[in-house]
CSV table of C-alpha atoms in Angstrom, one decimal:
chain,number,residue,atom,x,y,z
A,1,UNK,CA,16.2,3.6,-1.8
A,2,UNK,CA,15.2,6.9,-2.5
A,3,UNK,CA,15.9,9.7,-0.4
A,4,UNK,CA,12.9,12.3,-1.6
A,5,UNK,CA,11.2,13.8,-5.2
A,6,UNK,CA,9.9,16.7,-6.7
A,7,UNK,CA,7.9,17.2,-9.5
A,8,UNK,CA,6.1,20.0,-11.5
A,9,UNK,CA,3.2,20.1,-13.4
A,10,UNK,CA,2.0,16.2,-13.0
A,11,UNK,CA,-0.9,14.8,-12.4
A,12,UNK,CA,-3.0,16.7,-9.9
A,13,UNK,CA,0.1,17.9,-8.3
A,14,UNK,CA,1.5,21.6,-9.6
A,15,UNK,CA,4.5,21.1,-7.6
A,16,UNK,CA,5.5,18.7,-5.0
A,17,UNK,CA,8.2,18.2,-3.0
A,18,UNK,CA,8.7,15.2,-0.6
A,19,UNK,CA,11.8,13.8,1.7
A,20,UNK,CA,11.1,10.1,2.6
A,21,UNK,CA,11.5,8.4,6.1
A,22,UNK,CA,14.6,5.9,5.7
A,23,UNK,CA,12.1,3.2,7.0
A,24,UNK,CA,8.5,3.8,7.1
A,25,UNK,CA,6.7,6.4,5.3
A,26,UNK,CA,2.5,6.3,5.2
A,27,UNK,CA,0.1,8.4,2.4
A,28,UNK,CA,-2.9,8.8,3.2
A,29,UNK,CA,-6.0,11.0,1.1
A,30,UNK,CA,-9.0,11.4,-0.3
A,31,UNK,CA,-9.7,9.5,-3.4
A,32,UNK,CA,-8.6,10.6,-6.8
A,33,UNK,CA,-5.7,12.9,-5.4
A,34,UNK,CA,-2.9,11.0,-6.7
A,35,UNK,CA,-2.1,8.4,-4.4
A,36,UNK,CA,-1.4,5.7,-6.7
A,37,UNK,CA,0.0,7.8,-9.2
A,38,UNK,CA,2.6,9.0,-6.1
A,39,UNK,CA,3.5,5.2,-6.0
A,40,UNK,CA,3.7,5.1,-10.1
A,41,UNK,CA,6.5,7.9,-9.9
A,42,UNK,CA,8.8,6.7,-7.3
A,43,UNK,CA,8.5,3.5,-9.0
A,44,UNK,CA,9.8,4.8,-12.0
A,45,UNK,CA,12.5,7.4,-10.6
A,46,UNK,CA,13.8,4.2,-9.0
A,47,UNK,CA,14.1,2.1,-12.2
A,48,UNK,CA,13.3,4.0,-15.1
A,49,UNK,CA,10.5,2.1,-16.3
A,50,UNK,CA,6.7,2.5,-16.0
A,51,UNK,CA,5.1,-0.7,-14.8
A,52,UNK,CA,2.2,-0.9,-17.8
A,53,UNK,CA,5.3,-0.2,-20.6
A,54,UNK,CA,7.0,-3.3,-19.5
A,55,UNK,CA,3.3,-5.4,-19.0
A,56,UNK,CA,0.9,-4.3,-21.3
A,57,UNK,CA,-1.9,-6.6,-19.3
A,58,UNK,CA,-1.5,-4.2,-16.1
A,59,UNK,CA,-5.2,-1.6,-16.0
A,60,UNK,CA,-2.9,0.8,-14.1
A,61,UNK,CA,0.8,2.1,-14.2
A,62,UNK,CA,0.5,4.2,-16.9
A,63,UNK,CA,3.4,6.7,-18.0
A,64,UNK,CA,2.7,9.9,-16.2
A,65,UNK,CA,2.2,12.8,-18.4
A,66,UNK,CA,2.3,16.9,-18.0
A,67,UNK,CA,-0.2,18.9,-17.7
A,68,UNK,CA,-1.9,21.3,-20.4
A,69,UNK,CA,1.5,21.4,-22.4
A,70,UNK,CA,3.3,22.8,-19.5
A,71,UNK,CA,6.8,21.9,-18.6
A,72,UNK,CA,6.7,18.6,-16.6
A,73,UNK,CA,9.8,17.9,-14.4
A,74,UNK,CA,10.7,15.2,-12.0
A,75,UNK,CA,13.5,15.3,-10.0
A,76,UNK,CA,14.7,12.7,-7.0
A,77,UNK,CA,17.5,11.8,-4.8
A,78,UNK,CA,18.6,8.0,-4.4
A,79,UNK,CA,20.4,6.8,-1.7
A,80,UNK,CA,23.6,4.3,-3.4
A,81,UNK,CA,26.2,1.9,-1.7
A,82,UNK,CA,28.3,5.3,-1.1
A,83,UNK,CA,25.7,6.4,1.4
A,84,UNK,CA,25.9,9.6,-0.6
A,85,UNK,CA,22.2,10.7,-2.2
A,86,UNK,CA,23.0,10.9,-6.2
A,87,UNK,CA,20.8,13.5,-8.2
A,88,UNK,CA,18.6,13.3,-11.0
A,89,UNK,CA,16.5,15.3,-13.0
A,90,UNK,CA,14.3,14.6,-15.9
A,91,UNK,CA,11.5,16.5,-18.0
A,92,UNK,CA,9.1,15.5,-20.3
A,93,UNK,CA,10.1,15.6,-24.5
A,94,UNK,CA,6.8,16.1,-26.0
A,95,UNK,CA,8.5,14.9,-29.7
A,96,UNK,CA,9.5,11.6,-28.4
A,97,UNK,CA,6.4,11.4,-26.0
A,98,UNK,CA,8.7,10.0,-22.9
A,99,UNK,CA,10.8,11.2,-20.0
A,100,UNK,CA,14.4,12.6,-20.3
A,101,UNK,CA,17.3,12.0,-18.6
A,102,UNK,CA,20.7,10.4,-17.6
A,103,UNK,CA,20.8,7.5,-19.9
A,104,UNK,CA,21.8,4.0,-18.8
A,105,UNK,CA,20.7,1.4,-15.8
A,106,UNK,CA,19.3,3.0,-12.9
A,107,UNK,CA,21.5,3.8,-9.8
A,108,UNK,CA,20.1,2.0,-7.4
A,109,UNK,CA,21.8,-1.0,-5.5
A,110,UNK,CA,19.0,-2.5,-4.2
A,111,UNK,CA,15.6,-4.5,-4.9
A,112,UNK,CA,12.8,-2.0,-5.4
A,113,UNK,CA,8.8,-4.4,-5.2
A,114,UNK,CA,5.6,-2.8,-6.0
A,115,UNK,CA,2.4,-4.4,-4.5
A,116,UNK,CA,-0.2,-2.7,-6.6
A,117,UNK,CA,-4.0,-2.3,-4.8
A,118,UNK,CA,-5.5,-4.7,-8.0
A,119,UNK,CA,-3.1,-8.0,-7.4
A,120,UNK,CA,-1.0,-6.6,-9.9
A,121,UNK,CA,3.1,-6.5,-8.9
A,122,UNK,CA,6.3,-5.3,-9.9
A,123,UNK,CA,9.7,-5.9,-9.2
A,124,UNK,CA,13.2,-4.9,-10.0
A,125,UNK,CA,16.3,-6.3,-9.2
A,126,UNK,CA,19.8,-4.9,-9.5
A,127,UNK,CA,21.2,-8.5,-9.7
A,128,UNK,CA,18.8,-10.0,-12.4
A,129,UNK,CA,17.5,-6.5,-14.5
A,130,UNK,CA,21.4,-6.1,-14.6
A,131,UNK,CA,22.6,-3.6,-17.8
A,132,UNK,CA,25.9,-4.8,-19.6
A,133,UNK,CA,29.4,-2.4,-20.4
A,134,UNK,CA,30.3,-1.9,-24.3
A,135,UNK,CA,32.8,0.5,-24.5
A,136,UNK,CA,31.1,3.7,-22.5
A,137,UNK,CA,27.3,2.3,-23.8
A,138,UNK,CA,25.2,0.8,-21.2
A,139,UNK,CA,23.4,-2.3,-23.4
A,140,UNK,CA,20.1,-3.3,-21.4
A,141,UNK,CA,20.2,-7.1,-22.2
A,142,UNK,CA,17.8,-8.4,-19.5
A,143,UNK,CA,14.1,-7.6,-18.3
A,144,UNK,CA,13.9,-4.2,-17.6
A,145,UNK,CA,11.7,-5.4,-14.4
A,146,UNK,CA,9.1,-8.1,-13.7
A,147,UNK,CA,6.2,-6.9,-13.8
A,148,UNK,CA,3.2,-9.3,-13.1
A,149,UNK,CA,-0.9,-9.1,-13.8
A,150,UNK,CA,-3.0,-10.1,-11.0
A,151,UNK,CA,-3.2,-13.8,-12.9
A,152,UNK,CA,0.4,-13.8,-13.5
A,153,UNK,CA,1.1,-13.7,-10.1
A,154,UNK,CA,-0.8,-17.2,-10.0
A,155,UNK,CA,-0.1,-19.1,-13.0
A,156,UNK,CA,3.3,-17.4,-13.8
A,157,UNK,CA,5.0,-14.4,-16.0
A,158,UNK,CA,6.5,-15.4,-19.5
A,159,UNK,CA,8.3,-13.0,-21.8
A,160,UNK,CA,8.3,-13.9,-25.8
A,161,UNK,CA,8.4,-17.4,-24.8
A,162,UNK,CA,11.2,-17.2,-22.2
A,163,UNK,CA,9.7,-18.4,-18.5
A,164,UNK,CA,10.8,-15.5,-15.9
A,165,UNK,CA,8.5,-17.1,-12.8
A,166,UNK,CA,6.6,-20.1,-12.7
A,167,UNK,CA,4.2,-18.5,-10.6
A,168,UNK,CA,2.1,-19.1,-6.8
A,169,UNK,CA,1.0,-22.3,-7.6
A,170,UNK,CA,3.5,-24.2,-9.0
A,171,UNK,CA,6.2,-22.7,-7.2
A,172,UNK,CA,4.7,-23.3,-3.9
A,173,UNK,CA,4.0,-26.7,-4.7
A,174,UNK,CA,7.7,-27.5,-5.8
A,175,UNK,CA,9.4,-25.7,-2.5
A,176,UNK,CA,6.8,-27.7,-0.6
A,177,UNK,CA,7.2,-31.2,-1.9
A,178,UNK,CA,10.9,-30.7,-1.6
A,179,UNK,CA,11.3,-29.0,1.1
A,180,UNK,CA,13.3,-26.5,0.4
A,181,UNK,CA,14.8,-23.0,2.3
A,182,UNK,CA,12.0,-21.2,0.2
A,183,UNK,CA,9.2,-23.1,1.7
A,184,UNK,CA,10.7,-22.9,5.3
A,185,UNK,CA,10.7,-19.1,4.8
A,186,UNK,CA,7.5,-19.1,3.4
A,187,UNK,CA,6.2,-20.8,6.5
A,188,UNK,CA,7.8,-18.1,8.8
A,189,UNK,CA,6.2,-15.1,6.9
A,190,UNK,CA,3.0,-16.4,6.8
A,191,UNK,CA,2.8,-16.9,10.4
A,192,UNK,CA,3.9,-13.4,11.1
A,193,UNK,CA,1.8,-12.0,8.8
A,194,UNK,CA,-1.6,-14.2,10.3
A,195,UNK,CA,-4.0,-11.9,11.4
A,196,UNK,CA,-4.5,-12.4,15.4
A,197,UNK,CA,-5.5,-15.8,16.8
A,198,UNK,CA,-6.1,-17.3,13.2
A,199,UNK,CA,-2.0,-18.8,12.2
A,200,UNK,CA,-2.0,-18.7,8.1
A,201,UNK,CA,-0.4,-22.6,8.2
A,202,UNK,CA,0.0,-24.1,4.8
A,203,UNK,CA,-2.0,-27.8,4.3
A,204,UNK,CA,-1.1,-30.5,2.5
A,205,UNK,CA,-1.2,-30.6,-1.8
A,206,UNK,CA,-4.4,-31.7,-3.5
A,207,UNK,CA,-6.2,-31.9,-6.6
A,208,UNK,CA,-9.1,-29.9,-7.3
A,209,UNK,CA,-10.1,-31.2,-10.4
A,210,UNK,CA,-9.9,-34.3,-13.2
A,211,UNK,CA,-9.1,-30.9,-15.6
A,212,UNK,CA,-6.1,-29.4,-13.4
A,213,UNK,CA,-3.4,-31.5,-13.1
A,214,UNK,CA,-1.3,-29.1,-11.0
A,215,UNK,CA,-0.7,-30.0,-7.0
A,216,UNK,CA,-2.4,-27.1,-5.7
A,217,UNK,CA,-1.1,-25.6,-2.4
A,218,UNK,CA,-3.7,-25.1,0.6
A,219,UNK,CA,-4.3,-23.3,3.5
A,220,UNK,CA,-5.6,-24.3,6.9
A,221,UNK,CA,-8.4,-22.6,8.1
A,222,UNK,CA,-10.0,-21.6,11.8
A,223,UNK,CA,-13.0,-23.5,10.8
A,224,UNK,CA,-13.1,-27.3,9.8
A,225,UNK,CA,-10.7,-30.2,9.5
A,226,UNK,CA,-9.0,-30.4,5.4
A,227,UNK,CA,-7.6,-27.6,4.3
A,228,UNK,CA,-8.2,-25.1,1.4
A,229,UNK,CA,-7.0,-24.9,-1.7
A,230,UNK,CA,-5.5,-21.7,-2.3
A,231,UNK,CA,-7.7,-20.8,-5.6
A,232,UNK,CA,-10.5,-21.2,-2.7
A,233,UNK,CA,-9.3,-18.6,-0.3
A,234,UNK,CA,-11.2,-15.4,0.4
A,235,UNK,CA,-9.7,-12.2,-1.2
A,236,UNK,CA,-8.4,-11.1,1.9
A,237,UNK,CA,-6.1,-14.5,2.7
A,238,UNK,CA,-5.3,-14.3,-1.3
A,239,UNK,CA,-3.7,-10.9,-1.5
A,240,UNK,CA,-1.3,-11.7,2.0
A,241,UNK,CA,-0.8,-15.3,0.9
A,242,UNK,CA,0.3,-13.4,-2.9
A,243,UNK,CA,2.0,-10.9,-0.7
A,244,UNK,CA,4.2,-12.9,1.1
A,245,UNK,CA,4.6,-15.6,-2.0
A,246,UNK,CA,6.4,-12.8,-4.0
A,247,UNK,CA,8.2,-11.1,-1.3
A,248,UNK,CA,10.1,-14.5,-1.0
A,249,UNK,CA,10.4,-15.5,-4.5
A,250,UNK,CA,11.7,-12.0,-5.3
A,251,UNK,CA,14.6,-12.2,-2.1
A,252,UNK,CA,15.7,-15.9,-3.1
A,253,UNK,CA,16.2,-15.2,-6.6
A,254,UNK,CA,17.9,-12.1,-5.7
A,255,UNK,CA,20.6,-13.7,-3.7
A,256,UNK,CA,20.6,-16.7,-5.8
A,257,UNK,CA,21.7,-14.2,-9.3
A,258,UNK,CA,23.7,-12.8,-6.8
A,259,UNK,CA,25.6,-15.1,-6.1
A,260,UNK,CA,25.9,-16.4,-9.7
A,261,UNK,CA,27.4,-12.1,-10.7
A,262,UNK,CA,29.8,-13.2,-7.6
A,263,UNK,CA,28.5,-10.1,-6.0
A,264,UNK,CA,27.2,-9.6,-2.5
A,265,UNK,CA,23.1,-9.3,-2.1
A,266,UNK,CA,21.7,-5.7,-2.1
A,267,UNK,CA,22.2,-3.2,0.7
A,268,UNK,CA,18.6,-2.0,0.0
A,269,UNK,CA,15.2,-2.7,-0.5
A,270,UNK,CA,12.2,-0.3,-1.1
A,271,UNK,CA,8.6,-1.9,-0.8
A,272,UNK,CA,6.0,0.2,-2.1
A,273,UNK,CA,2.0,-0.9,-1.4
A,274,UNK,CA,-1.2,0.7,-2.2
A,275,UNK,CA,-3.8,0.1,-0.3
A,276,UNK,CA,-2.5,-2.2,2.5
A,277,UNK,CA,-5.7,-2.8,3.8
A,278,UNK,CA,-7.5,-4.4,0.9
A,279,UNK,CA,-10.2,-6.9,1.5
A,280,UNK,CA,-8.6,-7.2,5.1
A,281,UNK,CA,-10.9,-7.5,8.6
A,282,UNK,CA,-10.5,-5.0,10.7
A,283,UNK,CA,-8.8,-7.6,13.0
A,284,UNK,CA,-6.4,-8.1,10.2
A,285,UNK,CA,-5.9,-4.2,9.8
A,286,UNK,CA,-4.5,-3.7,13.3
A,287,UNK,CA,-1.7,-6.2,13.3
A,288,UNK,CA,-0.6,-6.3,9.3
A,289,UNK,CA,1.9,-3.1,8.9
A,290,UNK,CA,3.8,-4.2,12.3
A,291,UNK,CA,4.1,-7.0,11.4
A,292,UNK,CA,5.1,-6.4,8.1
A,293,UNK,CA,8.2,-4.7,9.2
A,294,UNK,CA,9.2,-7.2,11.5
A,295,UNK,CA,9.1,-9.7,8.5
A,296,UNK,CA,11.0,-7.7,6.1
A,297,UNK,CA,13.8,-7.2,8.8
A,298,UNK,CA,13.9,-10.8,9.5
A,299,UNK,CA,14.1,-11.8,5.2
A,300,UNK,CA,16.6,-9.1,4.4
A,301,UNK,CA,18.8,-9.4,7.8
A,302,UNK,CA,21.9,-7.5,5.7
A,303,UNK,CA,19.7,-4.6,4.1
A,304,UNK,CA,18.0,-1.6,4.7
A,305,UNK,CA,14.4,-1.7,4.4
A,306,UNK,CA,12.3,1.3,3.3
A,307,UNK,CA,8.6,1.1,2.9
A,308,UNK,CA,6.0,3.3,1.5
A,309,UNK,CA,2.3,2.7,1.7
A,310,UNK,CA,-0.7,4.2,1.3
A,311,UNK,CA,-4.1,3.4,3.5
A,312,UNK,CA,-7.5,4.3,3.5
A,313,UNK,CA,-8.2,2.8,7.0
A,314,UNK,CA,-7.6,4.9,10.4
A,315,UNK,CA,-7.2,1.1,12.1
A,316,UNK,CA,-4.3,0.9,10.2
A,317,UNK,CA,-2.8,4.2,11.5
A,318,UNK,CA,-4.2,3.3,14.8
A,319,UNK,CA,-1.8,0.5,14.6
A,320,UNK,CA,0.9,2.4,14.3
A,321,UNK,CA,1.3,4.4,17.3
A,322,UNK,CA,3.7,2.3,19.3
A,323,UNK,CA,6.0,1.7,16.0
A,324,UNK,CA,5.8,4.9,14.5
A,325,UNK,CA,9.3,6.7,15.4
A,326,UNK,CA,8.9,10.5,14.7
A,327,UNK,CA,12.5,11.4,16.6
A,328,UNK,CA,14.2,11.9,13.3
A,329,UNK,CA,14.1,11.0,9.6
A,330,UNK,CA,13.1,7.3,10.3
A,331,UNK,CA,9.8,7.4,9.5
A,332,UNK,CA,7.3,9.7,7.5
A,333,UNK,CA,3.3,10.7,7.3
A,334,UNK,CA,2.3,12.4,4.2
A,335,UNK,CA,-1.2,13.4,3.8
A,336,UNK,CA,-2.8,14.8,0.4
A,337,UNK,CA,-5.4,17.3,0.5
A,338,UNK,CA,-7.1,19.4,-2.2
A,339,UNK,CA,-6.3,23.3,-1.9
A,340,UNK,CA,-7.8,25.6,-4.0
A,341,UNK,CA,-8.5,23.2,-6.9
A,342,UNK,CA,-5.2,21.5,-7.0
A,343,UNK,CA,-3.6,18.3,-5.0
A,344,UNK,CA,-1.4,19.7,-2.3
A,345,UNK,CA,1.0,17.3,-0.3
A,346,UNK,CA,1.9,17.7,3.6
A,347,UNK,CA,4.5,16.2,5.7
A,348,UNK,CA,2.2,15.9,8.8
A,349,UNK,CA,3.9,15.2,12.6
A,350,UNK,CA,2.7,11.3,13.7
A,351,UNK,CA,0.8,11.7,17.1
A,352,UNK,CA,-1.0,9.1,18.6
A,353,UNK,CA,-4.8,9.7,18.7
A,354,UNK,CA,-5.8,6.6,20.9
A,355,UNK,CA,-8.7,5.4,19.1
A,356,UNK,CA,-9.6,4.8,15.6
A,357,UNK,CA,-12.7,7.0,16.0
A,358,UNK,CA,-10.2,9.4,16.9
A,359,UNK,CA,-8.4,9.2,13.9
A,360,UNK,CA,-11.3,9.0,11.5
A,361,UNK,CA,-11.4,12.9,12.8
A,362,UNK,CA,-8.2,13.6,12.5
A,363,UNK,CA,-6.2,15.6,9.8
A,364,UNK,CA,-6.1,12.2,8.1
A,365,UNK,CA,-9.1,11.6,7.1
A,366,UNK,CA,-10.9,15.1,8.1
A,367,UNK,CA,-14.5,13.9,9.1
A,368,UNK,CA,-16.5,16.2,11.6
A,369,UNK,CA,-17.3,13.3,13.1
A,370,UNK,CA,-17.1,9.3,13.8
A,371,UNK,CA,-21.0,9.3,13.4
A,372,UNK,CA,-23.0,7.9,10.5
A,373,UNK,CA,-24.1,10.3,8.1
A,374,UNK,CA,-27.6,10.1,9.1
A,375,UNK,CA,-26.2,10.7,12.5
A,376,UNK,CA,-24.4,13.3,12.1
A,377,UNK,CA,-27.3,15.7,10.3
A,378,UNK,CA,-29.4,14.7,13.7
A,379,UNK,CA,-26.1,15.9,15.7
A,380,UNK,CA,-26.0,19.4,13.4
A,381,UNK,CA,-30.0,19.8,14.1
A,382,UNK,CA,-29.9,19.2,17.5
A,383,UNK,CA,-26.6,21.3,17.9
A,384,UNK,CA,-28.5,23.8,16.2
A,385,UNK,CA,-31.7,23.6,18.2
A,386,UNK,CA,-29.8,24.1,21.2
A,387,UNK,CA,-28.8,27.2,20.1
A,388,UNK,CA,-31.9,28.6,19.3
A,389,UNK,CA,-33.8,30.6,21.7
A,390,UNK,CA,-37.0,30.6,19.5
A,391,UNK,CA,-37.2,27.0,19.5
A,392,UNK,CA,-40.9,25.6,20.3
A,393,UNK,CA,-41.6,23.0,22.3
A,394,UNK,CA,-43.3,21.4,19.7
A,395,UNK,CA,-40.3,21.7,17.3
A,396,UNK,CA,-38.2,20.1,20.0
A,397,UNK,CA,-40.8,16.9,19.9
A,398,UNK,CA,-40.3,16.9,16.5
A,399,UNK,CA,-37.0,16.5,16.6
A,400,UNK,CA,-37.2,14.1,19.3
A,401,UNK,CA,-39.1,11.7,16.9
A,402,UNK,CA,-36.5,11.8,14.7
A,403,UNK,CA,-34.1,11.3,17.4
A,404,UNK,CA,-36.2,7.5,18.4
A,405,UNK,CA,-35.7,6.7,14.5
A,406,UNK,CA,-32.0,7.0,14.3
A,407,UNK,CA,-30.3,6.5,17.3
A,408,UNK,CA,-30.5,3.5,19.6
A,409,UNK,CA,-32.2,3.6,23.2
A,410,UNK,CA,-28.4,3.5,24.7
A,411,UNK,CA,-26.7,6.2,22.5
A,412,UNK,CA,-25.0,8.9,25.0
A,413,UNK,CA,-26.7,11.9,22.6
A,414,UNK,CA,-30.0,11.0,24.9
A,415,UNK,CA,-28.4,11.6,28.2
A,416,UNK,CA,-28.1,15.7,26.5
A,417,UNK,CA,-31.5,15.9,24.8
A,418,UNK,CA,-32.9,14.7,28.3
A,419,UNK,CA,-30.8,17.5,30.1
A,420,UNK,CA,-31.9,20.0,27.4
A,421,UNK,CA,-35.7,18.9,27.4
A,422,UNK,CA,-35.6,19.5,31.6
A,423,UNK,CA,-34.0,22.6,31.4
A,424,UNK,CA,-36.8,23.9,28.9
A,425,UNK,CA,-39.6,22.5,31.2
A,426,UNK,CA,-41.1,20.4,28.4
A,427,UNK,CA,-39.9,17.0,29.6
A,428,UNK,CA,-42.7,15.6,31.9
């Protein structure tokens, strides 16, 4: 897992420097201040590989790149079997147009999975993307990493020919019809995973076509009697049922080439997802990161889990506050902000806000308010009226019409007009 990172002149960020929680660790910002790109780098510094170089299909996961000629550095700490953080720094060769560094297999004893905001996912393995001895050469003779397309993650991921995963669909339906542990586990996780009062249970296999001959998994649904096909799902059930398909397909191959090396399954795992909210109700919101965690600790009994996210939604850090442990360096909140033109990170301290409105003002997400933008000009007028000891009355009914177009008959701002109004003497 890693332990923190620094970088130089990348991306919107002149400098950077961040020391991860060991379990939980939340981003949140504006749009467009690196986010993603945060995600793309610790990806890399944990295997030495940008996700679009080793699938040219991906729309993201580029190679990060300096800025303006400038020296680019990144440096990071990983946590190994040793328990002892290892160094390493790397900078940017312009000539070769890549990232320097320590040559040979990354070192990191763990499985490191990348659930990208598009469908799009990644994973490395220390079992399977395993590096060979010659002499004192490291010789890469495996994947580098698996790194799957949105459609890949459906119908499969195949390298010059060679199949690495036979995808959603037709793994799904194998485990299924034969009942094996991977199904069983699959079963579990999507129950956990459900969002509140509406169990993800899978249906039996069907046909949806005379032109597909595959046995296509479904899903039972609140509503109705048969069961949906998975292609049929909405976005939201997609992604988690995608989610939790590669989570175990990733862990049971682990231990299975594991066991194969003769080697003992790893002692850590790193999930990284962007945008854990997408496409999800706001039911769905509140209960997915809890009980996210409780799923990984159940799959990977043996290992440390470490998991880094970032969110958009203030339900989702709403749902945090009775799991968030600030006491020490378990968990982490890392909020991006733009200072004086450039992206500037904060390690922020977690304190419960007790309501998502709450939140949507908070340092997270820095509105002046919880109010619709048509709302909220109304709020700054009448704030502003109040203040002013010119105001007529007739500039006062003015603003009181406005008031009848925008706000509903119940909203609490009438109760202070009405006060305001009587104090004045122009409220009959």
């Amino acid at each position: 897992m890693i332990h923190s990172l620094n970088t130089q002149n990348i991306g919107p960020f002149p400098n950077m420097e961040i020391t991860f929680g060991d379990r939980l660790n939340i981003i949140t910002g504006d749009n467009g201040l690196g986010k993603s790109f945060l995600l793309d780098i610790i990806w890399w510094a944990l295997t030495r590989k940008w996700p679009r170089d080793v699938n040219r299909r991906l729309t993201q996961g580029y190679m990060a790149r300096p800025n303006r000629k400038q020296v680019g550095k990144i440096e990071f700490f990983l946590t190994t079997n040793a328990q002892t953080p290892v160094a390493y720094s790397s900078t940017f060769d312009y000539s070769g147009q890549a990232w320097t560094g320590r040559p040979g297999r990354p070192h990191n004893p763990g499985l490191v999975l990348y659930a990208m905001a598009d469908g799009s996912f990644a994973v490395w393995d220390s079992a399977r993307n395993y590096w060979k001895k010659k002499g004192n050469m490291d010789i890469q003779d495996r994947p580098p990493a698996y790194v799957f397309s949105p459609a890949e993650v459906w119908d499969g991921l195949a390298v010059d020919s060679a199949q690495l995963c036979n995808g959603l669909i037709r793994d799904w339906a194998s485990w299924q019809k034969e009942g094996q542990e991977p199904y069983k586990a699959l079963e579990e996780l999507l129950s956990r995973l459900s969002p509140p009062g509406e169990p993800l249970a899978p249906g039996d296999l069907t046909r949806i076509s005379l032109d597909d001959v595959r046995d296509m998994p479904t899903v039972r649904m609140a509503y109705g009697e048969e069961p949906v096909p998975l292609v049929f799902a909405s976005s939201a059930i997609r992604r988690v049922l995608a989610l939790a398909y590669l989570l175990v397909w990733s862990i049971e191959e682990h231990k299975q080439a594991s066991e194969l090396l003769n080697q003992p399954p790893a002692n850590y795992v790193t999930f990284l997802i962007d945008e854990i909210e997408a496409h999800l109700h706001p039911q769905w919101q509140r209960s997915l990161v809890p009980s996210l965690l409780t799923a990984m600790s159940e799959l990977m009994k043996t290992s440390v889990v470490q998991i880094i996210m970032t969110t958009h939604s203030p339900l989702v850090l709403s749902s945090l506050e009775n799991v968030f442990d600030s006491s020490g360096s378990k968990d982490a909140w890392f909020d991006i902000n733009l200072v004086n033109g450039a992206a500037e990170i904060t390690h922020r301290p977690f304190e419960k806000q007790g309501s998502t409105a709450n939140w949507l003002t908070s340092a997270a997400f820095d509105l002046p308010s919880d109010y619709s933008l048509p709302k909220e000009k109304l709020w700054q007028k009448l704030d502003a009226a109040a203040h002013n000891e010119n105001l007529s009355e007739s500039e006062a009914h003015e603003l009181e019409q406005e008031m009848h177009e925008i706000l509903p008959d119940i909203d609490p701002l009438w109760i202070r007009w009405r006060k305001f109004m009587r104090s004045k003497g122009w409220e009959a």
